[in-house]
Coordinates of C-alpha atoms in Angstrom, one line a residue:
X58 CA 54.2 -64.4 149.1
X59 CA 55.4 -61.9 151.3
X60 CA 55.0 -58.1 149.5
X61 CA 56.5 -56.3 153.0
X62 CA 59.6 -58.3 152.0
X63 CA 59.4 -57.4 147.7
X64 CA 59.0 -53.8 148.7
X65 CA 62.1 -53.4 151.0
X66 CA 63.7 -55.2 148.8
X67 CA 63.4 -53.6 145.7
X68 CA 64.2 -50.4 147.8
X69 CA 67.2 -51.4 148.9
X70 CA 67.9 -52.7 145.3
X71 CA 67.1 -48.8 143.8
X72 CA 70.0 -47.3 146.5
X73 CA 72.7 -50.5 145.1
X74 CA 71.7 -52.9 148.7
X75 CA 72.6 -49.8 151.1
X76 CA 70.7 -50.7 154.0
X77 CA 69.6 -53.0 156.3
X78 CA 66.9 -54.6 154.6
X79 CA 64.5 -55.5 157.6
X80 CA 65.1 -52.2 158.9
X81 CA 62.9 -51.0 156.6
X82 CA 60.1 -53.4 156.3
X83 CA 60.0 -52.0 159.7
X84 CA 58.8 -48.7 158.2
X85 CA 56.4 -50.2 155.9
X86 CA 52.9 -49.8 156.4
X87 CA 49.1 -51.3 155.0
X88 CA 47.0 -48.0 154.6
X89 CA 43.5 -48.1 155.5
X90 CA 42.4 -46.6 153.0
X91 CA 43.0 -48.4 149.7
X92 CA 43.2 -45.5 148.1
X93 CA 46.4 -44.7 149.2
X94 CA 47.7 -48.0 148.0
X95 CA 48.2 -51.9 149.5
X96 CA 51.9 -50.8 151.1
X97 CA 52.9 -47.1 151.4
X98 CA 57.2 -46.9 151.7
X99 CA 57.4 -43.7 154.7
X100 CA 60.2 -42.0 152.5
X101 CA 61.3 -39.9 155.9
X102 CA 62.9 -42.3 157.6
X103 CA 66.2 -41.5 154.6
X104 CA 66.3 -37.8 154.3
X105 CA 68.6 -38.3 157.2
X106 CA 71.0 -40.5 155.2
X107 CA 70.8 -38.8 152.2
X108 CA 70.3 -35.4 153.9
X109 CA 67.5 -34.7 151.3
X110 CA 64.1 -34.1 151.2
X111 CA 61.6 -36.7 151.5
X112 CA 59.5 -36.4 148.7
X113 CA 62.8 -36.0 146.6
X114 CA 63.6 -39.4 147.6
X115 CA 60.1 -40.8 147.0
X116 CA 60.4 -39.6 143.6
X117 CA 63.7 -40.9 143.1
X118 CA 62.8 -44.5 144.2
X119 CA 59.5 -44.2 142.1
X120 CA 61.1 -43.3 139.0
X121 CA 64.3 -46.0 139.7
X122 CA 62.7 -49.2 141.3
X123 CA 61.8 -52.0 139.5
X124 CA 57.6 -52.1 139.2
X125 CA 57.2 -56.5 138.0
X126 CA 54.4 -57.3 140.4
X127 CA 53.0 -54.4 140.8
X128 CA 49.7 -52.9 139.3
X129 CA 51.2 -49.2 139.8
X130 CA 53.9 -47.5 141.9
X131 CA 53.5 -43.6 143.0
X132 CA 54.7 -40.9 144.8
X133 CA 52.2 -39.5 147.3
X134 CA 54.5 -36.7 149.1
X135 CA 56.9 -38.4 151.0
X136 CA 55.5 -42.0 151.2
X137 CA 55.7 -44.6 148.1
X138 CA 52.3 -45.9 147.1
X139 CA 52.5 -49.8 146.2
X140 CA 49.5 -50.6 144.6
X141 CA 49.1 -54.8 144.0
X142 CA 47.5 -56.5 140.9
X143 CA 45.2 -57.6 142.9
X144 CA 43.1 -60.4 140.8
X145 CA 47.6 -62.1 139.9
X146 CA 48.7 -61.8 143.7
X147 CA 44.9 -63.2 145.2
X148 CA 45.0 -66.5 143.0
X149 CA 48.7 -67.0 143.9
X150 CA 48.0 -66.6 147.6
X151 CA 44.8 -67.9 148.3
X152 CA 46.2 -71.1 146.6
X153 CA 48.8 -71.2 148.1
X154 CA 47.5 -70.6 151.4
X155 CA 44.4 -73.8 150.7
X156 CA 47.6 -76.5 149.4
X157 CA 50.5 -75.7 151.6
X158 CA 49.8 -77.4 155.2
X159 CA 51.5 -74.5 157.2
X160 CA 51.5 -71.3 155.3
X161 CA 53.6 -68.9 157.7
X162 CA 56.0 -70.7 158.7
X163 CA 59.9 -70.7 158.2
X164 CA 62.9 -72.2 159.2
X165 CA 64.8 -69.9 160.9
X166 CA 65.1 -71.8 163.4
X167 CA 66.1 -75.0 161.9
X168 CA 68.2 -77.0 163.8
X169 CA 68.2 -74.5 166.9
X170 CA 67.2 -75.6 170.5
X171 CA 64.9 -73.1 173.0
X172 CA 64.4 -73.8 176.3
X173 CA 60.9 -71.8 177.7
X174 CA 61.1 -72.7 181.4
X175 CA 57.1 -71.5 181.7
X176 CA 53.9 -72.3 184.2
X177 CA 55.7 -73.2 187.5
X178 CA 53.8 -73.7 190.5
X179 CA 54.5 -74.6 193.9
X180 CA 53.2 -78.1 195.0
X181 CA 50.9 -78.2 197.8
X182 CA 49.1 -75.7 196.3
X183 CA 46.2 -75.3 194.0
X184 CA 47.2 -74.1 190.3
X185 CA 45.7 -70.2 191.1
X186 CA 44.7 -67.4 188.5
X187 CA 47.9 -66.6 189.2
X188 CA 49.7 -69.1 187.4
X189 CA 47.7 -68.6 184.6
X190 CA 49.6 -66.1 182.5
X191 CA 53.6 -67.7 182.3
X192 CA 51.8 -71.3 181.4
X193 CA 49.7 -69.8 178.4
X194 CA 52.3 -66.9 177.3
X195 CA 54.6 -70.2 177.6
X196 CA 52.5 -72.4 175.9
X197 CA 51.4 -70.0 173.1
X198 CA 55.4 -68.8 172.7
X199 CA 56.6 -72.3 172.1
X200 CA 54.4 -72.7 169.5
X201 CA 55.0 -69.7 167.4
X202 CA 58.5 -70.2 168.3
X203 CA 58.3 -73.5 166.1
X204 CA 56.4 -72.2 163.5
X205 CA 59.8 -70.3 163.4
X206 CA 61.6 -73.7 162.4
X207 CA 62.5 -74.2 166.5
X208 CA 63.0 -77.1 168.4
X209 CA 61.9 -76.1 171.8
X210 CA 61.8 -77.6 175.0
X211 CA 59.4 -76.6 177.6
X212 CA 60.0 -77.0 181.7
X213 CA 57.7 -77.0 183.6
X214 CA 60.3 -75.6 186.5
X215 CA 58.3 -77.0 190.1
X216 CA 58.2 -75.1 193.7
X217 CA 59.0 -78.2 195.0
X218 CA 61.8 -76.5 197.2
X219 CA 62.2 -73.9 199.2
X220 CA 61.7 -72.9 203.1
X221 CA 58.1 -73.3 202.3
X222 CA 58.0 -76.6 202.5
X223 CA 60.1 -76.7 206.3
X224 CA 56.9 -74.1 206.7
X225 CA 54.4 -76.5 205.4
X226 CA 55.9 -79.2 207.5
X227 CA 55.5 -77.4 210.4
X228 CA 52.2 -76.7 210.0
X229 CA 51.5 -80.5 209.3
X230 CA 53.2 -81.9 211.9
X231 CA 51.6 -79.3 214.4
X232 CA 47.9 -79.3 212.9
X233 CA 47.6 -81.3 210.0
X234 CA 45.0 -83.8 210.1
X235 CA 44.9 -87.0 208.3
X236 CA 41.1 -87.1 207.1
X237 CA 41.1 -84.0 205.8
X238 CA 44.5 -84.1 204.1
X239 CA 43.6 -87.4 202.1
X240 CA 40.4 -86.1 201.5
X241 CA 41.2 -82.3 199.3
X242 CA 44.8 -82.7 199.6
X243 CA 46.2 -79.8 198.2
X244 CA 42.7 -77.2 199.4
X245 CA 43.6 -78.5 203.1
X246 CA 47.6 -77.9 202.9
X247 CA 47.0 -74.8 201.6
X248 CA 44.8 -74.0 204.3
X249 CA 47.9 -75.3 207.1
X250 CA 49.8 -73.2 204.7
X251 CA 47.9 -69.8 205.2
X252 CA 47.6 -71.3 209.2
X253 CA 51.3 -70.9 210.0
X254 CA 51.9 -67.8 208.2
X255 CA 49.2 -66.4 210.1
X256 CA 50.5 -67.2 213.3
X257 CA 54.7 -66.6 212.7
X258 CA 53.6 -63.1 212.7
X259 CA 52.8 -63.2 216.2
X260 CA 55.1 -65.9 217.0
X261 CA 58.6 -65.8 215.0
X262 CA 59.6 -69.0 216.0
X263 CA 57.6 -71.2 213.3
X264 CA 59.5 -69.4 210.9
X265 CA 62.6 -70.6 212.3
X266 CA 60.7 -74.4 213.1
X267 CA 60.0 -74.1 208.9
X268 CA 63.5 -72.8 208.8
X269 CA 64.7 -76.8 210.8
X270 CA 62.6 -78.6 208.9
X271 CA 64.0 -77.6 205.0
X272 CA 67.2 -78.2 206.7
X273 CA 65.8 -81.3 207.6
X274 CA 64.9 -81.7 203.7
X275 CA 67.7 -80.8 202.0
X276 CA 70.1 -83.4 204.2
X277 CA 67.9 -86.1 203.4
X278 CA 65.9 -87.0 206.4
X279 CA 63.6 -89.7 206.1
X280 CA 60.2 -88.3 207.3
X281 CA 61.0 -85.2 205.9
X282 CA 61.2 -86.3 202.4
X283 CA 57.9 -89.0 202.6
X284 CA 55.3 -86.1 203.7
X285 CA 57.6 -83.9 200.6
X286 CA 57.0 -86.3 198.2
X287 CA 53.1 -86.8 199.3
X288 CA 53.2 -83.0 198.8
X289 CA 54.5 -83.7 195.3
X290 CA 52.7 -86.3 194.2
X291 CA 49.2 -85.4 195.4
X292 CA 49.9 -81.9 194.2
X293 CA 51.0 -83.6 190.2
X294 CA 48.1 -85.0 189.8
X295 CA 45.8 -81.5 190.8
X296 CA 48.0 -80.1 188.1
X297 CA 47.8 -82.2 184.8
X298 CA 44.3 -81.7 185.2
X299 CA 43.9 -78.4 184.6
X300 CA 47.5 -78.2 182.0
X301 CA 45.1 -81.4 180.5
X302 CA 41.8 -78.4 180.0
X303 CA 44.6 -75.7 178.4
X304 CA 46.1 -77.9 176.2
X305 CA 49.7 -77.5 177.6
X306 CA 52.6 -80.5 177.6
X307 CA 56.1 -80.4 178.8
X308 CA 59.5 -82.4 178.4
X309 CA 60.4 -82.2 181.7
X310 CA 58.9 -81.7 184.6
X311 CA 62.0 -81.6 186.7
X312 CA 61.6 -79.0 189.3
X313 CA 63.9 -76.6 191.9
X314 CA 64.8 -80.1 194.7
X315 CA 65.6 -81.9 191.0
X316 CA 68.6 -79.6 191.2
X317 CA 70.0 -80.1 194.9
X318 CA 72.6 -82.7 194.3
X319 CA 73.6 -79.9 191.8
X320 CA 74.2 -77.0 193.5
X321 CA 77.8 -78.1 195.3
X322 CA 79.9 -78.8 192.0
X323 CA 78.5 -74.9 191.0
X324 CA 78.8 -73.5 194.9
X325 CA 82.9 -74.9 194.5
X326 CA 82.9 -73.6 190.8
X327 CA 82.3 -69.9 191.9
X328 CA 84.5 -70.4 195.1
X329 CA 87.2 -71.9 192.4
X330 CA 86.8 -68.5 190.3
X331 CA 87.6 -66.7 193.3
X332 CA 83.7 -65.5 193.5
X333 CA 83.0 -66.6 196.8
X334 CA 83.1 -64.4 200.1
X335 CA 81.4 -65.0 203.9
X336 CA 79.5 -63.0 205.9
X337 CA 78.7 -63.3 208.5
X338 CA 78.6 -66.8 208.6
X339 CA 77.0 -66.7 204.9
X340 CA 79.1 -67.3 201.4
X341 CA 78.2 -64.4 199.1
X342 CA 79.1 -62.6 195.2
X343 CA 79.2 -59.9 196.4
X344 CA 78.0 -57.8 193.3
X345 CA 78.7 -54.0 194.3
X346 CA 81.9 -55.0 195.1
X347 CA 83.1 -57.0 191.7
X348 CA 80.9 -54.8 189.5
X349 CA 81.1 -51.8 190.9
X350 CA 79.7 -50.0 187.7
X351 CA 76.4 -52.0 188.1
X352 CA 73.5 -51.6 190.5
X353 CA 73.3 -55.3 191.5
X354 CA 72.8 -56.5 194.7
X355 CA 74.8 -58.9 197.0
X356 CA 73.6 -62.4 196.3
X357 CA 73.6 -64.6 198.9
X358 CA 74.2 -68.6 197.1
X359 CA 74.4 -70.2 201.1
X360 CA 72.7 -69.1 204.1
X361 CA 74.3 -70.0 207.6
X362 CA 73.1 -72.4 208.7
X363 CA 74.4 -74.8 204.9
X364 CA 70.6 -73.7 203.5
X365 CA 70.8 -72.8 199.5
X366 CA 69.5 -69.7 198.6
X367 CA 66.6 -69.6 195.3
X368 CA 69.6 -68.0 193.4
X369 CA 72.0 -70.9 194.0
X370 CA 68.7 -73.3 192.2
X371 CA 68.6 -71.2 189.3
X372 CA 72.0 -71.1 188.0
X373 CA 72.0 -74.6 189.0
X374 CA 69.5 -75.0 186.9
X375 CA 70.6 -72.5 184.4
X376 CA 74.0 -74.5 183.9
X377 CA 72.9 -77.6 183.2
X378 CA 70.0 -77.0 181.2
X379 CA 72.8 -75.1 179.0
X380 CA 74.9 -78.4 178.8
X381 CA 71.9 -80.7 178.3
X382 CA 70.5 -79.0 175.8
X383 CA 72.7 -76.3 174.3
X384 CA 70.5 -74.3 174.1
X385 CA 70.3 -70.9 171.5
X386 CA 68.3 -69.2 173.5
X387 CA 67.2 -70.2 177.3
X388 CA 62.7 -68.1 178.1
X389 CA 62.3 -67.3 181.8
X390 CA 57.9 -67.3 181.3
X391 CA 57.9 -65.5 185.0
X392 CA 56.7 -62.3 185.7
X393 CA 58.0 -58.9 185.2
X394 CA 58.8 -57.9 189.4
X395 CA 61.1 -60.7 188.6
X396 CA 63.9 -59.0 186.1
X397 CA 66.1 -57.6 188.6
X398 CA 66.7 -61.6 190.0
X399 CA 67.4 -62.6 186.6
X400 CA 69.7 -59.8 186.1
X401 CA 72.0 -60.7 188.8
X402 CA 71.7 -64.1 187.4
X403 CA 73.0 -63.4 184.4
X404 CA 75.7 -60.8 185.7
X405 CA 76.8 -64.0 187.6
X406 CA 77.6 -66.3 185.2
X407 CA 79.4 -64.0 182.9
X408 CA 81.3 -62.9 185.9
X409 CA 82.5 -67.3 186.0
X410 CA 83.0 -66.9 181.9
X411 CA 79.4 -67.9 181.2
X412 CA 79.2 -66.3 178.1
X413 CA 76.6 -67.7 176.9
X414 CA 74.3 -66.0 180.1
X415 CA 73.5 -63.2 176.7
X416 CA 71.3 -66.1 175.5
X417 CA 69.3 -66.0 178.5
X418 CA 66.1 -64.4 178.1
X419 CA 63.5 -62.7 180.6
X420 CA 60.1 -63.0 179.2
X421 CA 58.6 -61.1 181.8
X422 CA 54.2 -60.0 182.2
X423 CA 52.5 -58.1 184.5
X424 CA 50.6 -59.0 187.6
X425 CA 47.1 -60.4 187.2
X426 CA 44.0 -59.0 189.3
X427 CA 40.5 -60.0 189.8
X428 CA 38.5 -57.5 190.4
X429 CA 41.0 -54.9 191.0
X430 CA 43.1 -57.4 194.0
X431 CA 45.9 -59.2 193.9
X432 CA 45.6 -62.6 194.4
X433 CA 47.9 -64.9 197.7
X434 CA 47.9 -67.5 198.5
X435 CA 50.2 -66.7 202.0
X436 CA 46.9 -64.5 202.6
X437 CA 44.7 -66.8 201.3
X438 CA 43.6 -64.6 198.3
X439 CA 43.2 -66.8 195.8
X440 CA 41.3 -67.9 192.9
X441 CA 41.6 -71.4 191.6
X442 CA 42.2 -71.7 188.0
X443 CA 40.2 -74.8 187.7
X444 CA 37.3 -73.2 189.1
X445 CA 37.7 -69.7 186.8
X446 CA 37.8 -72.7 183.7
X447 CA 34.8 -74.3 185.2
X448 CA 32.9 -71.2 185.2
X449 CA 34.2 -69.7 181.7
X450 CA 32.5 -73.5 180.2
X451 CA 29.2 -72.7 182.2
X452 CA 29.1 -69.6 180.5
X453 CA 30.2 -70.1 176.9
X454 CA 27.3 -73.0 177.5
X455 CA 24.5 -70.0 178.1
X456 CA 25.4 -69.0 175.0
X457 CA 26.0 -72.2 173.3
X458 CA 22.3 -73.3 173.7
X459 CA 21.3 -70.1 172.4
X460 CA 22.9 -69.6 169.4
X461 CA 22.8 -73.7 168.7
X462 CA 20.5 -75.3 170.6
X463 CA 20.4 -78.8 168.5
X464 CA 24.9 -78.4 168.5
X465 CA 25.4 -82.6 169.0
X466 CA 28.8 -81.7 170.4
X467 CA 27.3 -78.5 173.0
X468 CA 30.0 -80.1 176.0
X469 CA 33.1 -80.4 174.0
X470 CA 32.3 -76.7 172.1
X471 CA 31.3 -75.1 175.9
X472 CA 35.3 -76.9 176.8
X473 CA 37.0 -75.6 173.8
X474 CA 35.2 -71.9 174.0
X475 CA 35.7 -71.5 177.7
X476 CA 39.2 -72.6 178.7
X477 CA 39.8 -70.5 174.9
X478 CA 38.4 -67.5 176.0
X479 CA 40.1 -68.1 179.2
X480 CA 43.2 -68.5 177.0
X481 CA 43.1 -65.9 174.0
X482 CA 42.2 -62.9 176.7
X483 CA 45.2 -63.4 178.5
X484 CA 47.0 -63.2 175.0
X485 CA 45.2 -60.7 173.6
X486 CA 46.8 -58.4 175.4
X487 CA 50.8 -56.7 175.1
X488 CA 52.5 -59.2 177.7
X489 CA 53.9 -56.3 179.7
X490 CA 50.9 -54.9 180.2
X491 CA 49.0 -55.7 184.5
X492 CA 45.3 -57.3 183.5
X493 CA 42.3 -56.6 185.8
X494 CA 40.4 -60.4 184.9
X495 CA 36.4 -60.0 183.8
X496 CA 34.7 -63.7 183.3
X497 CA 31.6 -62.4 182.2
X498 CA 33.4 -59.8 179.4
X499 CA 35.7 -61.9 178.0
X500 CA 33.5 -65.2 177.7
X501 CA 31.0 -63.5 174.9
X502 CA 30.6 -64.3 171.6
X503 CA 31.1 -60.0 170.2
X504 CA 33.9 -57.6 171.2
X505 CA 38.1 -58.3 170.5
X506 CA 37.4 -61.5 172.4
X507 CA 38.3 -65.4 171.6
X508 CA 35.2 -66.5 171.2
X509 CA 34.5 -63.5 168.9
X510 CA 37.7 -65.2 166.6
X511 CA 36.4 -69.0 167.1
X512 CA 32.7 -67.7 166.0
X513 CA 33.6 -66.5 162.8
X514 CA 35.8 -69.7 161.8
X515 CA 32.6 -71.4 162.7
X516 CA 30.8 -69.4 160.3
X517 CA 33.3 -69.7 157.7
X518 CA 33.2 -73.2 158.3
X519 CA 28.8 -73.1 157.8
X520 CA 29.1 -70.9 155.0
X521 CA 31.7 -74.1 153.2
X522 CA 29.4 -76.6 154.6
X523 CA 26.2 -75.4 153.0
X524 CA 28.0 -74.8 149.5
X525 CA 28.1 -78.1 149.3
X526 CA 31.4 -77.9 146.8
X527 CA 34.7 -77.8 146.8
X528 CA 36.9 -75.2 145.6
X529 CA 38.5 -75.6 142.2
X530 CA 42.4 -75.1 142.0
X531 CA 42.1 -75.2 138.1
X532 CA 40.4 -72.1 137.9
X533 CA 41.9 -68.4 138.0
X534 CA 40.4 -66.6 140.9
X535 CA 39.1 -62.8 140.3
X536 CA 39.0 -61.3 143.9
X537 CA 39.3 -57.0 143.5
X538 CA 36.4 -55.6 145.5
X539 CA 37.6 -53.7 148.5
X540 CA 36.2 -55.6 151.4
X541 CA 37.6 -58.7 149.2
X542 CA 40.4 -57.7 148.9
X543 CA 41.0 -56.4 152.9
X544 CA 41.3 -59.5 153.6
X545 CA 43.3 -61.2 151.0
X546 CA 46.2 -58.5 152.6
X547 CA 45.8 -59.4 155.5
X548 CA 46.5 -63.4 154.7
X549 CA 49.4 -62.2 152.6
X550 CA 50.7 -60.5 156.4
X551 CA 50.4 -63.6 158.0
X552 CA 53.8 -64.6 157.9
X553 CA 55.3 -61.2 158.5
X554 CA 53.2 -61.6 162.1
X555 CA 54.6 -65.6 162.6
X556 CA 58.1 -64.2 162.9
X557 CA 57.3 -61.0 164.3
X558 CA 55.5 -62.4 167.2
X559 CA 59.0 -64.3 168.1
X560 CA 60.7 -61.5 167.6
X561 CA 59.2 -60.0 169.6
X562 CA 58.2 -62.8 171.9
X563 CA 55.3 -61.1 172.2
X564 CA 51.6 -64.0 171.7
X565 CA 49.6 -60.3 171.1
X566 CA 51.1 -60.1 167.7
X567 CA 48.9 -63.5 166.5
X568 CA 45.8 -62.2 168.7
X569 CA 45.3 -58.8 167.8
X570 CA 46.1 -60.5 164.0
X571 CA 43.5 -62.5 164.4
X572 CA 41.1 -59.9 165.5
X573 CA 41.5 -57.4 162.4
X574 CA 41.2 -60.7 160.0
X575 CA 37.9 -61.7 161.8
X576 CA 37.1 -58.1 161.6
X577 CA 37.4 -57.8 157.9
X578 CA 36.0 -61.7 157.7
X579 CA 32.4 -60.1 159.1
X580 CA 32.5 -57.1 157.5
X581 CA 32.4 -59.0 154.4
X582 CA 30.1 -61.6 154.8
X583 CA 27.4 -58.7 156.4
X584 CA 27.5 -57.3 152.7
X585 CA 28.2 -59.8 150.1
X586 CA 26.2 -62.3 149.2
X587 CA 29.1 -65.4 149.3
X588 CA 26.8 -68.7 148.3
X589 CA 25.5 -66.6 145.0
X590 CA 25.7 -69.0 142.0
X591 CA 28.1 -67.1 139.7
X592 CA 31.0 -67.0 138.0
X593 CA 32.7 -65.8 141.3
X594 CA 31.5 -68.5 143.3
X595 CA 34.6 -70.2 143.7
X596 CA 36.8 -67.2 144.0
X597 CA 34.6 -66.6 147.1
X598 CA 35.1 -69.9 148.0
X599 CA 38.9 -70.2 148.1
X600 CA 38.6 -67.1 150.0
X601 CA 36.5 -68.2 152.5
X602 CA 39.0 -71.6 152.7
X603 CA 41.5 -69.5 153.0
X604 CA 40.8 -67.4 155.4
X605 CA 38.8 -70.1 157.9
X606 CA 43.0 -72.4 157.7
X607 CA 44.1 -69.5 158.7
X608 CA 42.1 -68.5 161.6
X609 CA 42.7 -72.6 163.1
X610 CA 46.2 -72.1 162.7
X611 CA 46.5 -68.7 164.1
X612 CA 44.1 -69.8 166.8
X613 CA 46.6 -72.9 167.6
X614 CA 49.5 -71.1 167.8
X615 CA 47.7 -69.5 170.9
X616 CA 46.2 -72.9 171.9
X617 CA 42.9 -72.4 171.9
X618 CA 40.4 -74.8 169.9
X619 CA 38.8 -73.6 166.3
X620 CA 35.4 -75.3 166.9
X621 CA 33.7 -76.2 163.0
X622 CA 30.9 -74.5 164.6
X623 CA 29.2 -73.3 168.0

């Protein structure tokens, strides 16, 4: 039962359904002071429409509204305050949560496909902390989309094509040592990549050498192709170890190279539609000329040597995904600095007559730094994601051994808590914000951390184990005290949280909700003797059971495990 929707619907009915219900839902509040109601509607949002004082509108709502489902509805200045019939509501809500397999999920997106481009590391380089955000944000958005009824297709658009691989081959041919590379493939290849970029600063010919090797690769040269395939094989093996630890899976691993034979038809299509022009031997789409009122730069589609560009591959992939998956939305989980690139890509598609370009969304996110420093493979300043996960596991294991030295599956729990800490830390912040990563802080069992939410879930499960009884669904539940009611009201908002997280493409909506819910429960736990054998025991156990289910479900939406013991 979503009371935000109920309140909005009742208010709208007073005004003969004159407003969009969703607009009313967005302004409904949940007061922190329960003496002001469980929900509050600010009447001043309608003042301009009616040319009346908010107090007058508030009184009109109270006198005209249907009071059923509420213990009391009253005007308080410019606000209308709604008080829920607590016991009746708690009884229905908690039993729904406990009995339903997926409480809070909806079917808004039924029969619609959402394509999500995420992670996309470059082969021949280790997965670094720089890949964390795209990977975990994309995975969480996929799970949230599924909770809203959509079918998702997750694509790992591997960076396996481009001039950088020509540079990699050139470096290997010049300095490669097979024994070293076979012993530690990816790290040794990175050293070669860093070396050639450093040498190229004083020897520009190396860049030309790299471009020449990439042209050979595009033309199917046997030696270049064999080296490229080897780079890719060893890279994917290393990537998979990290994905397994993060619980991330993909429906497609087709990278940029997959589109090598699909770009020529796209380039021809642009030519046939009169969009291509020549500039110093290169083929371009002159967006400043074609869209003079917009601020798009020229798009180079093919260089003068015939090699394609990143934008060409993205255009080919966008068209392929539309034709192949018939998506309702196509999401690109890529850093915020790429906004102009995706704006340019969508402008080109619209010029080509592809109106579905409006269904493409760039899900941007802020930069991640460590100790205030940006990471760069080219400069050799990179932190391997696997190393961070290892360190997080060690820190988690240390705390677990102090809190619960007899835990039987301590190693597995340490892995789940360590990885969960890294993932949750990223997702609890608005994705647009930059993150400075501090491992010591995020693995703590207290504060705004993933382990804090996981520990709250484990505490709830411990209470249920100690009770040694199952909840009785036939008995009416009575939970009217304010601290229990704070939890009940938050549990009731979970369906709206799932819907809002998808609407905003924002996993932090779920993460912040879980932190607030955990705080309310821990406060309740500190002040309430839950396992006292009295008439209220079954009601309290129902509350704990419902809470544990929502915590577990919410963590799963973020790609974080919820251990039963910690």
